[in-house]
PDB file of C-alpha atoms in Angstrom:
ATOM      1  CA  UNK A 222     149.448  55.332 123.188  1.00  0.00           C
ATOM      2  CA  UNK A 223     148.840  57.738 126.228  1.00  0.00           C
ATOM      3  CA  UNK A 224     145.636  57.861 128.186  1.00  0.00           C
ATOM      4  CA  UNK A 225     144.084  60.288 126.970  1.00  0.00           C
ATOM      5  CA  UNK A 226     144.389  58.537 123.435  1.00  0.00           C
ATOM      6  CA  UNK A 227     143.292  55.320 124.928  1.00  0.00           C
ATOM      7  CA  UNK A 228     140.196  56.924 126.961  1.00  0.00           C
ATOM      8  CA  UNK A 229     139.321  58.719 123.372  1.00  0.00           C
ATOM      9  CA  UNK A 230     139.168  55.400 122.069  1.00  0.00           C
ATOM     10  CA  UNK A 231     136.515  53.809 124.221  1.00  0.00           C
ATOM     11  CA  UNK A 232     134.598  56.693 123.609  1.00  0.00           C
ATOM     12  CA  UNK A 233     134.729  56.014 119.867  1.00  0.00           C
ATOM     13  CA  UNK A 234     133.508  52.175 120.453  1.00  0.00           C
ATOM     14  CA  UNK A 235     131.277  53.253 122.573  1.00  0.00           C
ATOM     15  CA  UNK A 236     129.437  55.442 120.873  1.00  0.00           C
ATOM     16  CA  UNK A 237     129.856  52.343 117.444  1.00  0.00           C
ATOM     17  CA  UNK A 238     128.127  50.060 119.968  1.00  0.00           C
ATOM     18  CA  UNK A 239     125.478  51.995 121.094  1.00  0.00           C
ATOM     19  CA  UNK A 240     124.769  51.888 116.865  1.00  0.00           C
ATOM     20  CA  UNK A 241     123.724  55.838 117.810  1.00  0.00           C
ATOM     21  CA  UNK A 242     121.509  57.303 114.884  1.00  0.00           C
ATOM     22  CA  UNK A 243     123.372  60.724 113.163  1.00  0.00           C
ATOM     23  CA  UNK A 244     120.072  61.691 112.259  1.00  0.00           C
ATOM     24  CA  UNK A 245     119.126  62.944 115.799  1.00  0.00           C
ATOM     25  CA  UNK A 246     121.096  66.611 116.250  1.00  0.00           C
ATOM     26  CA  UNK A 247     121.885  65.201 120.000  1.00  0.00           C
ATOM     27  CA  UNK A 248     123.679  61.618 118.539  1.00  0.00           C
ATOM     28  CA  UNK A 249     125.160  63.878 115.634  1.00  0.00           C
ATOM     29  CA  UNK A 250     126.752  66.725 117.857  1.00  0.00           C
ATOM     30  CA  UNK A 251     127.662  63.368 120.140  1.00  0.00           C
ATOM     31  CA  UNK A 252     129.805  61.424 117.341  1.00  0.00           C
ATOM     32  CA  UNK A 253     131.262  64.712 116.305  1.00  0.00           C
ATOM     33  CA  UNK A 254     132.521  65.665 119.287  1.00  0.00           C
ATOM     34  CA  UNK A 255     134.106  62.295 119.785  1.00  0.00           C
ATOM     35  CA  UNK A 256     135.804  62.620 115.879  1.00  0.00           C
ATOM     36  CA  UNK A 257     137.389  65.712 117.327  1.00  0.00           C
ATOM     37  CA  UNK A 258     138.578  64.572 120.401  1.00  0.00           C
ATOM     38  CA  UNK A 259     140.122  61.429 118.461  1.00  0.00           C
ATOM     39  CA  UNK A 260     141.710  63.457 115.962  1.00  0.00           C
ATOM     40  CA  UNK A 261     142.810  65.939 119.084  1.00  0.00           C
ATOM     41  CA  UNK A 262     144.689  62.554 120.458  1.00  0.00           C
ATOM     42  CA  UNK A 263     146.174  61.322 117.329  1.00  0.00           C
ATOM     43  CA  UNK A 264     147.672  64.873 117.431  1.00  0.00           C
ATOM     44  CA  UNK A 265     148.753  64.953 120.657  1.00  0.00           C
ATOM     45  CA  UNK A 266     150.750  61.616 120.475  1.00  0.00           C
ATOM     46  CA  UNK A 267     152.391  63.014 117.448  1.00  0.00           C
ATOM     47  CA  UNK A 268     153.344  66.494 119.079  1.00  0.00           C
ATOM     48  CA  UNK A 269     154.435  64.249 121.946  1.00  0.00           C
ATOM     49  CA  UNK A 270     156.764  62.268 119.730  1.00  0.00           C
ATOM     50  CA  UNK A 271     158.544  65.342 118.199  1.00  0.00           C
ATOM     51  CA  UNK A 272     158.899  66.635 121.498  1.00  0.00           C
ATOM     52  CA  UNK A 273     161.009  63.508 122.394  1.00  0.00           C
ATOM     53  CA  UNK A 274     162.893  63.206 119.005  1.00  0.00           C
ATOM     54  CA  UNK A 275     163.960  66.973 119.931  1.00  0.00           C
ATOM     55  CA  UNK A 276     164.791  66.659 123.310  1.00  0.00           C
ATOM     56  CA  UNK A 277     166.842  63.596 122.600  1.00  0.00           C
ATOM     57  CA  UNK A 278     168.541  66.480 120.224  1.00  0.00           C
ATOM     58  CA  UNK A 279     168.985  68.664 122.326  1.00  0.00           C
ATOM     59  CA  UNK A 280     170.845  66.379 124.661  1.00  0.00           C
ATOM     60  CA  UNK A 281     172.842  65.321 122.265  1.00  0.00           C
ATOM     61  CA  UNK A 282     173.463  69.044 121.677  1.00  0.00           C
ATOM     62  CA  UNK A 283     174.324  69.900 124.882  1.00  0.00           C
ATOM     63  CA  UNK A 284     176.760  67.153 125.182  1.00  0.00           C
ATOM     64  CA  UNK A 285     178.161  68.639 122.246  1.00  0.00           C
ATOM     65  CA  UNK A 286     178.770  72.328 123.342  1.00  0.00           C
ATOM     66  CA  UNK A 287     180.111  71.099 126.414  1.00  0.00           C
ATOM     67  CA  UNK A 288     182.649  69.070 124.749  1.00  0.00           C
ATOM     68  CA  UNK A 289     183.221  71.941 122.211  1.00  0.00           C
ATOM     69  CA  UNK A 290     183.236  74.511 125.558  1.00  0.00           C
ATOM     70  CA  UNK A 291     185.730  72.436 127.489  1.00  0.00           C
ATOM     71  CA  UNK A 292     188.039  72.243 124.311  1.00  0.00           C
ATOM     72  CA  UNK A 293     187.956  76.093 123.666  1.00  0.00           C
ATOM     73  CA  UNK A 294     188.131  77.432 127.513  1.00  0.00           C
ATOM     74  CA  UNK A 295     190.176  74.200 129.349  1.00  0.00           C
ATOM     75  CA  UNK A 296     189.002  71.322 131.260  1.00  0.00           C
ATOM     76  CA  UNK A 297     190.538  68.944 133.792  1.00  0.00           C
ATOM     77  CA  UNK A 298     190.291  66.404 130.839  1.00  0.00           C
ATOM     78  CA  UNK A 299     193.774  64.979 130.631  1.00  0.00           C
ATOM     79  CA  UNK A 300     193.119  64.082 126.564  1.00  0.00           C
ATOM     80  CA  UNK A 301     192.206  67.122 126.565  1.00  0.00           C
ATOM     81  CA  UNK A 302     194.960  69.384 128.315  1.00  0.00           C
ATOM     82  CA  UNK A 303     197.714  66.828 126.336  1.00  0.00           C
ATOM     83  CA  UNK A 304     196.568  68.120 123.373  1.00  0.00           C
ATOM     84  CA  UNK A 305     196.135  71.845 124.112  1.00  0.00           C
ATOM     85  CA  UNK A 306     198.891  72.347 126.729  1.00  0.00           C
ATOM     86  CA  UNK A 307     202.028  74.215 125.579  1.00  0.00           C
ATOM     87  CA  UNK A 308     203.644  74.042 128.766  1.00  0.00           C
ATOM     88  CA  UNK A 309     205.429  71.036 128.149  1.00  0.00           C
ATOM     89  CA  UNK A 310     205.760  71.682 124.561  1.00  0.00           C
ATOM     90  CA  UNK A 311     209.474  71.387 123.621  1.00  0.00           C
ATOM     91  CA  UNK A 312     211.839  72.787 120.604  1.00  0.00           C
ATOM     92  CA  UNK A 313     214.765  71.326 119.614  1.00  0.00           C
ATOM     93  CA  UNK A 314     217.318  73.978 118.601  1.00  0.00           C
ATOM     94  CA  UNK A 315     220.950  73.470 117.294  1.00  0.00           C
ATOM     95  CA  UNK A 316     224.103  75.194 119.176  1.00  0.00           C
ATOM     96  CA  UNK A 317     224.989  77.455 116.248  1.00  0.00           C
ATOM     97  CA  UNK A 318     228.969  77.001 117.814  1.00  0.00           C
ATOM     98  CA  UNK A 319     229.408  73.135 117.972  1.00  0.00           C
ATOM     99  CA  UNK A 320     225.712  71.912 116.485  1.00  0.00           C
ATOM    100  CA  UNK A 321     224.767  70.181 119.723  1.00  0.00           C
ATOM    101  CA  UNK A 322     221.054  69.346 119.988  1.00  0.00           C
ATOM    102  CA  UNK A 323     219.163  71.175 122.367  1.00  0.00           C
ATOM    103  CA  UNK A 324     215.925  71.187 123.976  1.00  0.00           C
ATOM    104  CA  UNK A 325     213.932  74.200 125.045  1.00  0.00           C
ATOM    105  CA  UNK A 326     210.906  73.984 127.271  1.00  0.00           C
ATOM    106  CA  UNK A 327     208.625  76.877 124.772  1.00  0.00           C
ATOM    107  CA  UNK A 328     207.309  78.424 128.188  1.00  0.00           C
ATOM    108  CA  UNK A 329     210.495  79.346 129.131  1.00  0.00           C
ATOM    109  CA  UNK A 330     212.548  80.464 126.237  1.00  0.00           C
ATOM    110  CA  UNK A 331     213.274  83.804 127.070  1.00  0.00           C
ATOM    111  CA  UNK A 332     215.217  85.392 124.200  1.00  0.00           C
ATOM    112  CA  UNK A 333     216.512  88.511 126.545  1.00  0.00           C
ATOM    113  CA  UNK A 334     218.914  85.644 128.438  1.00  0.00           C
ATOM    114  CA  UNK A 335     221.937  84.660 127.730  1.00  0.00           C
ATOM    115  CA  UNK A 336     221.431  80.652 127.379  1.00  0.00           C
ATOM    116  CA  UNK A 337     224.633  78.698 127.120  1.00  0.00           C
ATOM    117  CA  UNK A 338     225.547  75.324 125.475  1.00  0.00           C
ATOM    118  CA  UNK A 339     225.994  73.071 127.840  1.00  0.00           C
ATOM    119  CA  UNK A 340     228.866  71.084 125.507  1.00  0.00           C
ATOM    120  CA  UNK A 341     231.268  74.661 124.457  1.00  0.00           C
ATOM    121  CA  UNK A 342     229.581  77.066 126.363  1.00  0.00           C
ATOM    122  CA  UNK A 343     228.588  79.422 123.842  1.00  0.00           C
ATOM    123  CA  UNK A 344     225.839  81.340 123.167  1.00  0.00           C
ATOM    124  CA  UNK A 345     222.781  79.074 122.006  1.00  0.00           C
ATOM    125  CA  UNK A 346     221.149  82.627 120.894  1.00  0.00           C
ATOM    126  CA  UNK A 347     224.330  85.212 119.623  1.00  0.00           C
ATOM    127  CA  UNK A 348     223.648  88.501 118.101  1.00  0.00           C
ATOM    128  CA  UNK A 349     223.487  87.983 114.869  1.00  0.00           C
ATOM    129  CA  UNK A 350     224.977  91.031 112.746  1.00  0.00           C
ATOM    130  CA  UNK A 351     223.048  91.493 109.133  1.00  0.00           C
ATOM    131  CA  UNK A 352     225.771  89.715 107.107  1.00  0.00           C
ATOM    132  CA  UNK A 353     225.830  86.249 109.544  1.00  0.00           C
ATOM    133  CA  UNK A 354     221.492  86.528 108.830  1.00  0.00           C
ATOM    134  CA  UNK A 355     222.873  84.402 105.362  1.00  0.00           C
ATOM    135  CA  UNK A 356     224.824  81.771 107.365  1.00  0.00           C
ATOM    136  CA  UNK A 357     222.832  78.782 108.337  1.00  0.00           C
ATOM    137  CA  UNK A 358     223.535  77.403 111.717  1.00  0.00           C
ATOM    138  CA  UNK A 359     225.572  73.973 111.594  1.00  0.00           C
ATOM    139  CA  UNK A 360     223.707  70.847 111.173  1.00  0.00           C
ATOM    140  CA  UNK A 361     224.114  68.099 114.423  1.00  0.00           C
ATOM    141  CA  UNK A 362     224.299  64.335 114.207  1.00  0.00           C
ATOM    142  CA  UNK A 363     220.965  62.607 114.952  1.00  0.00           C
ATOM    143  CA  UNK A 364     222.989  60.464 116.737  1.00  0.00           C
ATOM    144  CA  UNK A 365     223.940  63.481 119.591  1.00  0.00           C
ATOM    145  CA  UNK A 366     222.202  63.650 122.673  1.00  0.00           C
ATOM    146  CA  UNK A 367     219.780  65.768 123.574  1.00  0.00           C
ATOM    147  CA  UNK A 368     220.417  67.931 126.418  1.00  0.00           C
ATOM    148  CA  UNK A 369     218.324  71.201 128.192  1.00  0.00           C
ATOM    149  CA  UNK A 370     220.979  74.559 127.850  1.00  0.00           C
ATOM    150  CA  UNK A 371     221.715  76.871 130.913  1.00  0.00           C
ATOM    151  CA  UNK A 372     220.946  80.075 131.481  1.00  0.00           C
ATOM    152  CA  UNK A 373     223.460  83.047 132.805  1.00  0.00           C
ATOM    153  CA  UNK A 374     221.400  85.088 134.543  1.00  0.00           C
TER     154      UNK A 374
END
């Protein structure tokens, strides 16, 4: 109960002890008056709850967007940048000459360069002319290792 609820209160007993008799305009206007400011109170406290129940919301809200914010537009949040951050994203790629496994680093796989296998040095990426486009590329051992191509630049 706030103050104002409590003060509203006294008033009430107050005016029940004084046994005050309605029939007198003065005692009537009196006890109505302090009906209204009790049922004022009882308002008040409940308008004051809400307000809490939906500021507690909206914290919990704003916790939310940020979360949702830092997810969409990048944080400093490792989890965070792990999950979203293609920069150390790899692909694994056969050598279409001797099926060696490769890795590729996707931010820089730069189709225009000549990358080489590091095991035959061929061309990891050859022009392809329409009737090799049915050919698929030769399948590697699981077993290989894995190794990063060079470039020729």
């Amino acid at each position: 109960m706030s103050k104002l609820t409590d003060r509203a209160s006294y008033l009430k007993g107050l005016a029940e002890g004084m046994k005050l008799n309605i029939e007198k305009d003065a005692n009537r206007l009196i006890v109505e008056i302090i009906q209204l400011l009790n049922e004022t109170t009882d308002r008040l406290d409940a308008v004051e709850e809400e307000l809490e129940d939906m500021d507690s919301y909206m914290a919990d809200m704003e916790g939310d967007v940020a979360a949702l914010k830092d997810r969409l537009f990048g944080e400093d949040d490792p989890e965070i940048r792990d999950e979203f951050d293609d920069e150390d994203e790899r692909i694994t790629y056969p050598c279409p000459s001797c099926g060696k496994i490769l890795q590729f680093r996707t931010k820089d796989v730069d189709f225009s360069e000549d990358y080489r296998c590091p095991s035959c040095e061929e061309p990891v990426f050859p022009e392809l002319s329409d009737e090799d486009d049915d050919e698929p590329a030769p399948k590697a051992d699981e077993d290989d290792d894995i190794e990063s191509p060079e470039s020729d630049e």
